[in-house]
Coordinates of C-alpha atoms and ligand atoms in Angstrom, one line a residue:
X17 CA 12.5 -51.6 -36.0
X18 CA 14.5 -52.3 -33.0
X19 CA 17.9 -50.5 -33.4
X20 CA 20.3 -51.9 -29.8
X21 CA 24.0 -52.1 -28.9
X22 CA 25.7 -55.3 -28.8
X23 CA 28.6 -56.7 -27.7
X24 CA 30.7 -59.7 -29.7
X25 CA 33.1 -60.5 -31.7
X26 CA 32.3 -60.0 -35.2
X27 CA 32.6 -63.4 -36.5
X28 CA 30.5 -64.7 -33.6
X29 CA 27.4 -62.5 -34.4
X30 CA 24.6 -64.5 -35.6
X31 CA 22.9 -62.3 -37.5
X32 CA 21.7 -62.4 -41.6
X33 CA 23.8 -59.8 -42.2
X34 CA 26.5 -58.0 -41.2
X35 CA 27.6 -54.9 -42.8
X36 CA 31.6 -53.8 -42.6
X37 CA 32.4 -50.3 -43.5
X38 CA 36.4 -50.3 -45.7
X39 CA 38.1 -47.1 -46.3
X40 CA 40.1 -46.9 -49.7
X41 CA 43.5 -47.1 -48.9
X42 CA 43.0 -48.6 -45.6
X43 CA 45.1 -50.9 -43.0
X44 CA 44.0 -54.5 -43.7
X45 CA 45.4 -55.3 -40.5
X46 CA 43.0 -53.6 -39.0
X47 CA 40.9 -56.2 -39.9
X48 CA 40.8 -60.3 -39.2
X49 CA 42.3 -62.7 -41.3
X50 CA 39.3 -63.7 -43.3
X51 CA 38.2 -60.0 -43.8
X52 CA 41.7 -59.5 -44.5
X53 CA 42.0 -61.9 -47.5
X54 CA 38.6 -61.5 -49.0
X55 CA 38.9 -57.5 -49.0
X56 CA 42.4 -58.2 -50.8
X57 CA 40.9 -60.6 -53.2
X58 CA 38.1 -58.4 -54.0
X59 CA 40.7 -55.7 -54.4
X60 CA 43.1 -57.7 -56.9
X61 CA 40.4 -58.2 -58.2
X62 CA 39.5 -55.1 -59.0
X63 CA 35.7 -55.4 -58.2
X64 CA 36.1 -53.8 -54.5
X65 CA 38.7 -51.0 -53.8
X66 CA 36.5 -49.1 -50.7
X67 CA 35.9 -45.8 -52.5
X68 CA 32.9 -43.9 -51.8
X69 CA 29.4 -46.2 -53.1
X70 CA 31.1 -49.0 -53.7
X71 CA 29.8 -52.1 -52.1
X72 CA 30.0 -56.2 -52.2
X73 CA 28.1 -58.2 -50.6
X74 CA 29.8 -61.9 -49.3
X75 CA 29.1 -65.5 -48.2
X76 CA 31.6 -66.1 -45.6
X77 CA 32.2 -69.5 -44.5
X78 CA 33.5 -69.3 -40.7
X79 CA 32.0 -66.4 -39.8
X80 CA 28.1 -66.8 -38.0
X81 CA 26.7 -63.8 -40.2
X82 CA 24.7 -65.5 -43.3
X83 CA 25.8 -62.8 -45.3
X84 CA 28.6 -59.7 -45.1
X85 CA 27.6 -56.6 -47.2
X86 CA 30.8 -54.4 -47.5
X87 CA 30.5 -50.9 -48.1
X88 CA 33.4 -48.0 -49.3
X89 CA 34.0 -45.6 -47.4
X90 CA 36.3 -44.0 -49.1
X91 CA 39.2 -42.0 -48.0
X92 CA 39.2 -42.0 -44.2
X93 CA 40.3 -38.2 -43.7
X94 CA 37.4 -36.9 -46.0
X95 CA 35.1 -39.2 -44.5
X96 CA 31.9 -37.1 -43.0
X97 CA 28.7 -37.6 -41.1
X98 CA 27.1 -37.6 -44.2
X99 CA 28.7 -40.5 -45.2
X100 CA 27.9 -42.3 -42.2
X101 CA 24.0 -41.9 -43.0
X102 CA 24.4 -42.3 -46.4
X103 CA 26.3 -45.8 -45.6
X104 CA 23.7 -47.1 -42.7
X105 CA 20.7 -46.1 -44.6
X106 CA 22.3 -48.1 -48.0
X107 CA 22.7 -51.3 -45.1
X108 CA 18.7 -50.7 -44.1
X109 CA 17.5 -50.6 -47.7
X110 CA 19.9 -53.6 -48.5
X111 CA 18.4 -55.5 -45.1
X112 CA 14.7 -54.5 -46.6
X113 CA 15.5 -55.8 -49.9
X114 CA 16.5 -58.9 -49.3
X115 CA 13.8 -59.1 -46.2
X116 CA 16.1 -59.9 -43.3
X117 CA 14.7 -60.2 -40.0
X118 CA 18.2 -59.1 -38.2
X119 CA 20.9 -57.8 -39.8
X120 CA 23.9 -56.5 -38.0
X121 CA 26.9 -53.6 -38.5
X122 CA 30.0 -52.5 -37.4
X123 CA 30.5 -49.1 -36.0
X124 CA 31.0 -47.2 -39.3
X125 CA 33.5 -44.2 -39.4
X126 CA 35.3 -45.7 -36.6
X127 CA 38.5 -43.0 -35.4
X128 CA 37.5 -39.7 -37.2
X129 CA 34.3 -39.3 -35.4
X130 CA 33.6 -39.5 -31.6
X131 CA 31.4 -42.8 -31.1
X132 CA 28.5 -41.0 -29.8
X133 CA 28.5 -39.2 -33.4
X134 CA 28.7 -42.0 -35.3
X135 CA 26.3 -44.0 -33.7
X136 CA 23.9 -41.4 -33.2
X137 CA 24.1 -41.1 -37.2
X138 CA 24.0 -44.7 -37.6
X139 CA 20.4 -45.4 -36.1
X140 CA 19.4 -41.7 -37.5
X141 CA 19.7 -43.1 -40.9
X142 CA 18.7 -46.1 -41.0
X143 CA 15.3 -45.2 -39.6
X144 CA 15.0 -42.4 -42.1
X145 CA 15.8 -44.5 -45.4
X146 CA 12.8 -47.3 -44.0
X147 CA 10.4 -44.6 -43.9
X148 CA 7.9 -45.0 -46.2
X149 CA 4.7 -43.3 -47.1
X150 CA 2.7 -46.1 -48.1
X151 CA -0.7 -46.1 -46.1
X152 CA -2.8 -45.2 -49.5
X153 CA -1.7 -47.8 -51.5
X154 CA -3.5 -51.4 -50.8
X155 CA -0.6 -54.6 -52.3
X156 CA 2.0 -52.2 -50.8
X157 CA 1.0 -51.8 -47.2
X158 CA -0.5 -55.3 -46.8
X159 CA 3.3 -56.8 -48.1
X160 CA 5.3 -54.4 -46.4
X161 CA 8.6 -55.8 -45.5
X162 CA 10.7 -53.9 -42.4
X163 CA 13.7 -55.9 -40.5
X164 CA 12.7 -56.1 -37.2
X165 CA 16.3 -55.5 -35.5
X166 CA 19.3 -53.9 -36.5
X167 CA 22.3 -54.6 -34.0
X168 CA 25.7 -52.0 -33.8
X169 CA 28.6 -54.2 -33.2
X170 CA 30.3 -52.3 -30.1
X171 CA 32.8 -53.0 -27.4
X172 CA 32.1 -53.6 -23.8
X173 CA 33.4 -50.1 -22.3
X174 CA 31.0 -48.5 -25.4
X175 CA 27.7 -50.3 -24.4
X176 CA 26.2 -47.6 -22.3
X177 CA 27.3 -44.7 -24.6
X178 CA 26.3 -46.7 -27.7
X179 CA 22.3 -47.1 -26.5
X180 CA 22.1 -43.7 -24.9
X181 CA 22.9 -42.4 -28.7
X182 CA 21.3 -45.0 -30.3
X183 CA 18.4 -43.4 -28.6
X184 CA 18.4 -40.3 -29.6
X185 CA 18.9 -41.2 -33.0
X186 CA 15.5 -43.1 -32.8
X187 CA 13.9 -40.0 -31.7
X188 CA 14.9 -37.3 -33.8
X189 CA 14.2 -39.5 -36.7
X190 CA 11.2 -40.6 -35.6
X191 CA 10.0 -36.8 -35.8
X192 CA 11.7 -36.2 -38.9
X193 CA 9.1 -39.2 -39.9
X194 CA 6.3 -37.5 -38.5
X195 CA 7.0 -34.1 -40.4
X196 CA 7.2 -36.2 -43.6
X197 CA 3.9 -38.2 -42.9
X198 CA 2.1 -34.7 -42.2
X199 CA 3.7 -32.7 -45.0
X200 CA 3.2 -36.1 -47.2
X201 CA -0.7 -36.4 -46.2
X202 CA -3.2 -35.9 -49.0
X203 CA -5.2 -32.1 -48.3
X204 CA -8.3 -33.6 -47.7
X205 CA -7.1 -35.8 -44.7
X206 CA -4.8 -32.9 -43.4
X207 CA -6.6 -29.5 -42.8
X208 CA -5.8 -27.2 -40.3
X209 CA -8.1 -28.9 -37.6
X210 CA -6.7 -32.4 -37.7
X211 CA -3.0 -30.6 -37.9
X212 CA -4.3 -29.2 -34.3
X213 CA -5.8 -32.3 -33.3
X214 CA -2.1 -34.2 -34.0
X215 CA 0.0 -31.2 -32.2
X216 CA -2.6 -31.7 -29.3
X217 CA -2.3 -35.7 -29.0
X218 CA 1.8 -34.8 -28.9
X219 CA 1.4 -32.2 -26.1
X220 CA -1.1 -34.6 -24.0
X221 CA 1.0 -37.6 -24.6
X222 CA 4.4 -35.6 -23.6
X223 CA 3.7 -33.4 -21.1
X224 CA 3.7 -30.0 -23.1
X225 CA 1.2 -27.2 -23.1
X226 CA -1.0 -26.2 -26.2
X227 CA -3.8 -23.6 -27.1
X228 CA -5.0 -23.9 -30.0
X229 CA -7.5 -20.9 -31.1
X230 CA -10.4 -21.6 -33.5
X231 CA -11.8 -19.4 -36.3
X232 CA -13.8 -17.1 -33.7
X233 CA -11.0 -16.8 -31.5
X234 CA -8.7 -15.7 -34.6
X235 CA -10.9 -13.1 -35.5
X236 CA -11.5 -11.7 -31.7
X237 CA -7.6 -11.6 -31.2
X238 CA -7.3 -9.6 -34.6
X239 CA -5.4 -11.9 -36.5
X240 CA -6.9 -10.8 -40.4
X241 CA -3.7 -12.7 -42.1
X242 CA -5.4 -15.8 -40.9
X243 CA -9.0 -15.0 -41.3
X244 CA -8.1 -13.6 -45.1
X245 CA -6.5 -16.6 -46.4
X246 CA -9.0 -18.6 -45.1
X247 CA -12.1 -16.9 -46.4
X248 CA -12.5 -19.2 -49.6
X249 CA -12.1 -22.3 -48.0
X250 CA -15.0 -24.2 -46.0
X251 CA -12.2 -26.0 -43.9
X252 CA -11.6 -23.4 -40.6
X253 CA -8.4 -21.7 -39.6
X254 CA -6.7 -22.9 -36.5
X255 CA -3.7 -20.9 -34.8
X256 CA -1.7 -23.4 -32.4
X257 CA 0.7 -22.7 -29.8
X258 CA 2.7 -25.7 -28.5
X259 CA 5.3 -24.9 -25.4
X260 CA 8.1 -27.1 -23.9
X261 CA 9.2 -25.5 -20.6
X262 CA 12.7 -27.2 -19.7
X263 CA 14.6 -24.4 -18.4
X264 CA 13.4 -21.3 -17.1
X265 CA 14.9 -19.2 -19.9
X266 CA 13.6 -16.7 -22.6
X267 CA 11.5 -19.2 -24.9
X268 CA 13.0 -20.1 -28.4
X269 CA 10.1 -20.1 -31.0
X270 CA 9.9 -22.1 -34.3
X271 CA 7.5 -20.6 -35.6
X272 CA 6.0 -22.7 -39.1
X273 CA 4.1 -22.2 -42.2
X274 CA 1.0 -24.4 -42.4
X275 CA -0.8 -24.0 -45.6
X276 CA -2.4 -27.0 -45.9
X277 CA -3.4 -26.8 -49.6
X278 CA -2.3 -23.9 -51.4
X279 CA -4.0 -23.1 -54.9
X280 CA -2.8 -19.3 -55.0
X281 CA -6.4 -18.8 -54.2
X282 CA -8.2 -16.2 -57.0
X283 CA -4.8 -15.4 -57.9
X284 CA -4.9 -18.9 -58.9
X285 CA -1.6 -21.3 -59.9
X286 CA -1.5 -23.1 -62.8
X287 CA -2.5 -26.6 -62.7
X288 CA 0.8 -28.1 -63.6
X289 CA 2.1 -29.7 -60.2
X290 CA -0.2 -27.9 -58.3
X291 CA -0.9 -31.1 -56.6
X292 CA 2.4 -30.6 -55.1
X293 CA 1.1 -27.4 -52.8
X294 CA 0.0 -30.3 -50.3
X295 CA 3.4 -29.4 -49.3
X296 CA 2.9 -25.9 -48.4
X297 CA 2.3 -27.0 -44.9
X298 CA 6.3 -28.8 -44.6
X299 CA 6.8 -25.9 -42.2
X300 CA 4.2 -26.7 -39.6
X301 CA 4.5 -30.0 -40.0
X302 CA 8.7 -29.9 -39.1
X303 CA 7.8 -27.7 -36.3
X304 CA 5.7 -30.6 -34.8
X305 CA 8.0 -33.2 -34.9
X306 CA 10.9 -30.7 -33.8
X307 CA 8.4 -30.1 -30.5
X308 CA 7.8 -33.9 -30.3
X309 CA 11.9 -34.7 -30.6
X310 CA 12.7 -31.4 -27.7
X311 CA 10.0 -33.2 -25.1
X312 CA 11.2 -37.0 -26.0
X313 CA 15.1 -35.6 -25.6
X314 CA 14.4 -34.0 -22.1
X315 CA 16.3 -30.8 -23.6
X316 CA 17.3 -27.8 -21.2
X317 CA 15.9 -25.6 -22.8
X318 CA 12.6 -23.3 -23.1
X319 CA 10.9 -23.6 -26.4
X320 CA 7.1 -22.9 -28.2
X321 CA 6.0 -24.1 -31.5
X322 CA 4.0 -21.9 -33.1
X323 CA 1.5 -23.3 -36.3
X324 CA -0.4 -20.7 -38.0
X325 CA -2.7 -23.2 -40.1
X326 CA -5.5 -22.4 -43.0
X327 CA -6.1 -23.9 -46.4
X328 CA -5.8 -21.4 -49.8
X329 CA -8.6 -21.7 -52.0
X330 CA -10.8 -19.4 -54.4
X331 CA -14.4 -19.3 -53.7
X332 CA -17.4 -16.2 -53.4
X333 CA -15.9 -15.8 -49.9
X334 CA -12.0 -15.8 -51.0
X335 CA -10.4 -12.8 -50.5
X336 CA -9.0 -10.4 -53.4
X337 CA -6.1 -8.7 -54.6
X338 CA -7.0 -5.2 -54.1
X339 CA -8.1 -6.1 -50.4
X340 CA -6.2 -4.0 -47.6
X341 CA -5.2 -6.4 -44.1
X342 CA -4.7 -5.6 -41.1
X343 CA -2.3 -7.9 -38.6
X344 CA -2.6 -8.9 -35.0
X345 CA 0.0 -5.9 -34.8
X346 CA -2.1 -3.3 -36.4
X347 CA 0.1 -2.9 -39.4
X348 CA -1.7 -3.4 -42.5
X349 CA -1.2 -4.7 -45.8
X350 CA -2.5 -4.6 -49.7
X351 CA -2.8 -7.4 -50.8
X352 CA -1.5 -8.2 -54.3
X353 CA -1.4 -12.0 -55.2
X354 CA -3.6 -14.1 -52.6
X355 CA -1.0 -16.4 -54.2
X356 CA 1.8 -14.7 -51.8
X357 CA -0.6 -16.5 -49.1
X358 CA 2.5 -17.5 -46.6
X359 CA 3.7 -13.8 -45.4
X360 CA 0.1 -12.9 -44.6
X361 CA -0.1 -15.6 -42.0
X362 CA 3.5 -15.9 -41.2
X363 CA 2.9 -11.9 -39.7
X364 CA 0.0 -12.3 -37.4
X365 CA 2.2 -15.9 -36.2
X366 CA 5.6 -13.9 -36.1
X367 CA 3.8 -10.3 -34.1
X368 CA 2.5 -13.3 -31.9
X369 CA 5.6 -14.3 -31.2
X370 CA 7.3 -11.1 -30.3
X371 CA 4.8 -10.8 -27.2
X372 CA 6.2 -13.9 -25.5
X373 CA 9.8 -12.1 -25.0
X374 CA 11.5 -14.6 -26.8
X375 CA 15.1 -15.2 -27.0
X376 CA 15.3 -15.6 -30.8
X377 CA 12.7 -16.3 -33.4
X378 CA 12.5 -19.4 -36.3
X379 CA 10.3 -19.1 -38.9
X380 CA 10.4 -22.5 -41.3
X381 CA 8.3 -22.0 -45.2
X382 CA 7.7 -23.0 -47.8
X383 CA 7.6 -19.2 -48.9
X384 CA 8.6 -18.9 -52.4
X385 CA 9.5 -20.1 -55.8
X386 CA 11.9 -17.5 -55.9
X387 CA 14.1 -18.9 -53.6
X388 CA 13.7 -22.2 -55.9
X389 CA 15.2 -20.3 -58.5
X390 CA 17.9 -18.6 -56.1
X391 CA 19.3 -21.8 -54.4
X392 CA 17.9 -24.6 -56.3
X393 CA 17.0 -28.1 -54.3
X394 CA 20.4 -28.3 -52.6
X395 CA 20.2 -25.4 -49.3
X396 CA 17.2 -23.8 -47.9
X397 CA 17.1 -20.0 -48.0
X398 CA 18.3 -18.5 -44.8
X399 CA 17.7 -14.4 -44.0
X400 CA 18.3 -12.8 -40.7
X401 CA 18.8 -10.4 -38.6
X402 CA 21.4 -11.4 -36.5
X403 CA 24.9 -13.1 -37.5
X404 CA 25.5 -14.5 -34.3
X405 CA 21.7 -16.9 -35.1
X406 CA 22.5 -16.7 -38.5
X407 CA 25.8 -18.8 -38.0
X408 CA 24.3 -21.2 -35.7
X409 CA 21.9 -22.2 -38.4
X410 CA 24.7 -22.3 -40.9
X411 CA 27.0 -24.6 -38.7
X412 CA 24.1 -27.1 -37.9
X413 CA 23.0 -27.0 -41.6
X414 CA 26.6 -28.5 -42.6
X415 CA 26.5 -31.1 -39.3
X416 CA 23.1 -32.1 -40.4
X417 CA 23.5 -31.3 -43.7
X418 CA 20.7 -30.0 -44.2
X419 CA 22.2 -26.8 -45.6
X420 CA 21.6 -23.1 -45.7
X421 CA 22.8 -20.7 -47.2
X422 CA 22.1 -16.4 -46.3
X423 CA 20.6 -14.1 -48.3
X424 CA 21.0 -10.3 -47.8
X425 CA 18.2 -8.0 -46.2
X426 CA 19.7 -4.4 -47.2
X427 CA 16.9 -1.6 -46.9
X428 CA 16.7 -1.4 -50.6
X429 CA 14.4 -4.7 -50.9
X430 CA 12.1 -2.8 -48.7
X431 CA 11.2 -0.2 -51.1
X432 CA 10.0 -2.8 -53.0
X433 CA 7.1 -3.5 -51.1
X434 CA 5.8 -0.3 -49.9
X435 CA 2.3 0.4 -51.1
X436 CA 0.3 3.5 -52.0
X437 CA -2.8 2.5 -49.9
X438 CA -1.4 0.2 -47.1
X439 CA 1.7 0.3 -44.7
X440 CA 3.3 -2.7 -47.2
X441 CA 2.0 -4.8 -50.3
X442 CA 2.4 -8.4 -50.0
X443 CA 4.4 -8.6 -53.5
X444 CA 7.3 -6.9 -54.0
X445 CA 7.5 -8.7 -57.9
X446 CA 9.5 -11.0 -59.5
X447 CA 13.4 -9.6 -58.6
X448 CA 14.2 -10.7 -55.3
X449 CA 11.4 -12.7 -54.5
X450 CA 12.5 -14.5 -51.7
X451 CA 14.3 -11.6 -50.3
X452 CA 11.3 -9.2 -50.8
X453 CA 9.1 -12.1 -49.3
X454 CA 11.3 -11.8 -46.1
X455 CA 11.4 -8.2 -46.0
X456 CA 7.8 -8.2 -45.5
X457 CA 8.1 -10.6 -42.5
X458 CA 10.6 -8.5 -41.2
X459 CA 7.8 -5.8 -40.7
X460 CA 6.3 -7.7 -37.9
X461 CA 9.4 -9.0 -36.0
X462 CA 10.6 -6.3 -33.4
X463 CA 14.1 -4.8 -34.6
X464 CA 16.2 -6.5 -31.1
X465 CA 14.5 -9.8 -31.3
X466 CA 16.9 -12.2 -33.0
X467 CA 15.2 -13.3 -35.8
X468 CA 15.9 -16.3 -39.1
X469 CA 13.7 -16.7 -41.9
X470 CA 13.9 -20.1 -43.8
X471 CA 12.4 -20.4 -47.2
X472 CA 12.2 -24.5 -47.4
X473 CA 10.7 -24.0 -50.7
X474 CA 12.9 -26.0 -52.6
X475 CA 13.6 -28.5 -49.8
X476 CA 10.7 -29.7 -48.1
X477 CA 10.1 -32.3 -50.6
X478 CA 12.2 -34.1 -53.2
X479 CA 12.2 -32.1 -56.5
X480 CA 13.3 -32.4 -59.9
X481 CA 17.1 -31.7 -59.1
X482 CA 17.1 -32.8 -55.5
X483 CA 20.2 -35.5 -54.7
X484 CA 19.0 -39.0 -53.9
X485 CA 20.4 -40.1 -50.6
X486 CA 19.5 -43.5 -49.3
X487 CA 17.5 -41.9 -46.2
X488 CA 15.9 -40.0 -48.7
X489 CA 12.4 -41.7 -50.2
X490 CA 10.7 -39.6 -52.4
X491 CA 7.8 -37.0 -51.0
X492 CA 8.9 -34.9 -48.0
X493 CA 11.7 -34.9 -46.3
X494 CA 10.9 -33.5 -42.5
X495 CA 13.9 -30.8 -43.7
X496 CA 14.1 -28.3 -40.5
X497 CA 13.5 -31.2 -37.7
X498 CA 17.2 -32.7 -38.1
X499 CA 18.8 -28.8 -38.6
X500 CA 17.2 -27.2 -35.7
X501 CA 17.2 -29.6 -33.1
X502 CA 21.3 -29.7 -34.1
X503 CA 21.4 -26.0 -33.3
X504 CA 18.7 -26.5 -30.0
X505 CA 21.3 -29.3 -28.9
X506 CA 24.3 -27.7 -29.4
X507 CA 23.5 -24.1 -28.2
X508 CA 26.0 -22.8 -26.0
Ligands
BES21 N1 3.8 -21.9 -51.5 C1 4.2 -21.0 -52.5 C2 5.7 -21.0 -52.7 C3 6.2 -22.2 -53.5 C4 6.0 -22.3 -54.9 C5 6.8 -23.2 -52.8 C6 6.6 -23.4 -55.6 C7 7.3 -24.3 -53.5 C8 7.2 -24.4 -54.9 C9 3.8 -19.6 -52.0 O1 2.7 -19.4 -51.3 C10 3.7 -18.7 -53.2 O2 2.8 -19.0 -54.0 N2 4.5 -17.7 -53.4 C11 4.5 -16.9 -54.6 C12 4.7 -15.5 -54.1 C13 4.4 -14.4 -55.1 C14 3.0 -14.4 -55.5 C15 4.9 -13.1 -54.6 C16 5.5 -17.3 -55.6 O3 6.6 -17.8 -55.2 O4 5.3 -17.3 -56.8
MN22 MN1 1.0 -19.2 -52.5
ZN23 ZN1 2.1 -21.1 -50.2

């Protein structure tokens, strides 16, 4: 879809609909006289009064729009950004249901939010709530119905501003849609080697530089977290290394958990929803997208995706509890659940990482249930290091909202995992999980390298408990591409 600026008065826009955003409680003036009366008879009437999720849609006779589809706002100094995507991607669905070719909006939020905000929001959302996932199912993708343009009503000083924000909205959601095609992908058509051959098309097509190591290469570099988990399956590891080099500082890595099936392995899951571990790889797949967005966005800054990538499976070849690991950085580990599959290749990815001399290290996962159970579906678990990262994250998790929320890291949880046979044990138990989980991974980060752990567990896809939003479909939800290119943008 077409998402552009335009210029005119509102009752001149020929569109098939227009979509006008009323606070409660709000000026009528503000509006013209046939907004003005229809809003007040809608409002005697009791049917219309502009709080939050309200909406009424209009056929208004002198206006050039076939259609106006009001939407509340509620009250104007609570309004937040939130409410501006949940409004625009309500006006896209409407647009979709109704099968409109154009439809049309003014700027919503208009006076608490700068107009670069707002619009930025506005075409953010409304290409998030038309994505869908439909490429496997045959009456669905043949009748597929998407508008074609969506026009924000602006005035002439606002043009330029309007389509330079307007364009970045179309490009971090358009890798926001890429993480949730890759993370929504059945196993079969996503293992680790066509995960590399996507983050390689990305780097050709925008100018960034990728290795990606192969199953021999894994094992010469000493990587046994990789070559472990990977033993049971006939699908080969792959280790991919993507770098954006706009500035000429110490690189920020996102570093991102890419199981791409994950059946515990012979410390095998129960079958209930295990279908749902095609998910396990929402943490590589957001840190492709968030590498796509960084090169589209011409960002100052200096940053590598990192993708350690295998598929979790039992087999003859599968490896065991009882076995003993040893990382790219020597350390070793017993292993006690192949289930806790995600630490063992998150710590040959993050020891990686600390030889590039970064300036601060992300790690995105899907790492535990425990954190399900800590947080439930509404924040991702967020463990650090460093308060001065840590509150980064925090402040672009409310902007974006997707939110986080910290979990301690005293020395006690590391007791937990220390082993009889091994330097650590890759299960510290049930208590703590997804704090024990990140004490292990703390084991391979160096001690002065700023470092965040996010367990996306109960985020990366929409759950039982999980908040419908209207640029929210079901399946994945790209969670990590909108959160850390907030904190990449805004990093000052
Ligand atoms: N991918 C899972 C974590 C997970 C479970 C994410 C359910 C989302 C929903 C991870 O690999 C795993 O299996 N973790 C184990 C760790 C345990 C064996 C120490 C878990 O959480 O049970
Ligand atoms: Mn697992
Ligand atoms: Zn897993």
């Amino acid at each position: 879809m077409l998402i552009k600026a335009k210029v005119v008065e509102p009752w001149q826009e020929e569109t098939d609909m227009l979509a006008v955003g009323v606070f409660e409680e709000q000026n009528l003036d503000e509006f013209d006289d046939f907004l003005k009366s229809k809003i007040r008879d809608l409002k005697e009437l009791g049917d219309f009064k502009g709080r939050k999720k309200e909406v009424s849609l209009i056929y208004p006779s002198n206006y050039k729009a076939k259609r106006i589809f009001l939407l509340g706002l509620g009250k104007r100094e609570e309004l937040e950004l939130e409410d501006i995507r949940e409004a625009s991607g309500k006006i896209a669905l409407k647009a979709r249901e109704l099968k409109l070719k154009v439809y049309s909006s003014l700027v919503i939020g208009r006076a608490k939010f700068s107009l670069e905000e707002s619009i930025f929001s506005m075409a953010e959302a409304s290409n998030l709530a038309l994505y869908s996932f439909n490429q496997y199912k045959k009456k669905e993708k043949e009748e597929e119905f998407k508008p074609e343009e969506f026009r924000i009503i602006v005035k002439a000083e606002e043009l330029d501003l309007a389509n330079e924000a307007i364009k970045r909205g179309n490009i971090v959601a358009e890798a926001t849609n890429l993480a949730r095609d890759i993370a929504n992908a059945p196993p079969h058509d996503m293992p680790p080697r066509r995960l590399a051959e996507i983050a390689k098309e990305i780097c050709e097509k925008n100018n960034m530089n990728i290795t990606i190591w192969d199953k021999k290469q894994i094992l010469e570099k000493g990587m046994g977290g990789l070559v472990a988990v990977s033993k049971g399956s006939e699908e080969e590891p792959r280790f991919i290394v993507m770098e954006y080099k706009g500035s000429e500082d110490k690189p920020l890595i996102i570093v991102g958990k890419a199981v791409t099936f994950d059946s515990g392995g012979i410390s095998i899951k129960p079958s209930e929803k295990m279908e749902e571990m095609k998910y396990d790889k929402a943490g590589g797949a957001s840190v492709i997208g968030i590498m796509k967005a960084i090169s589209e966005l011409k960002l100052k800054a200096h940053v590598i995706g990192i993708i350690p990538a295998v598929e979790n499976l039992p087999s003859g070849s599968a490896y065991k509890p009882g076995d003993i690991i040893t990382f790219y950085n020597r350390k070793s580990s017993e292993v006690i659940s192949t289930d806790a599959e995600g630490r063992m290749i998150l710590a040959d990815a993050l020891s990686y990482a600390c030889t590039l001399n970064p300036k601060a290290i992300i790690d995105l996962a899907t790492l535990t249930g425990a954190c399900v159970i800590a947080l439930g579906n509404h924040a991702s678990g967020l463990i650090s290091n460093n308060d001065d990262l840590a509150n980064r994250l925090y402040n672009s998790g409310m902007r974006s909202c997707e939110k986080v929320w910290r979990l301690p890291l005293w020395s006690e949880y590391f007791e937990q995992i220390k082993s009889d046979v091994a330097d650590i044990k890759n299960s510290g138990g049930k208590g703590g999980g997804a704090i024990t989980a990140a004490a292990f991974l703390k084991h391979f980060v160096d001690d002065n390298t700023p470092w965040a752990h996010l367990d996306i567990a109960g985020t990366a896809w929409t759950q039982e408990n999980t908040i419908s939003k209207s640029y929210q479909p079901k399946g994945a939800t790209g969670i990590g591409v909108r959160l850390i290119l907030d904190m990449i943008i805004n990093w000052k």
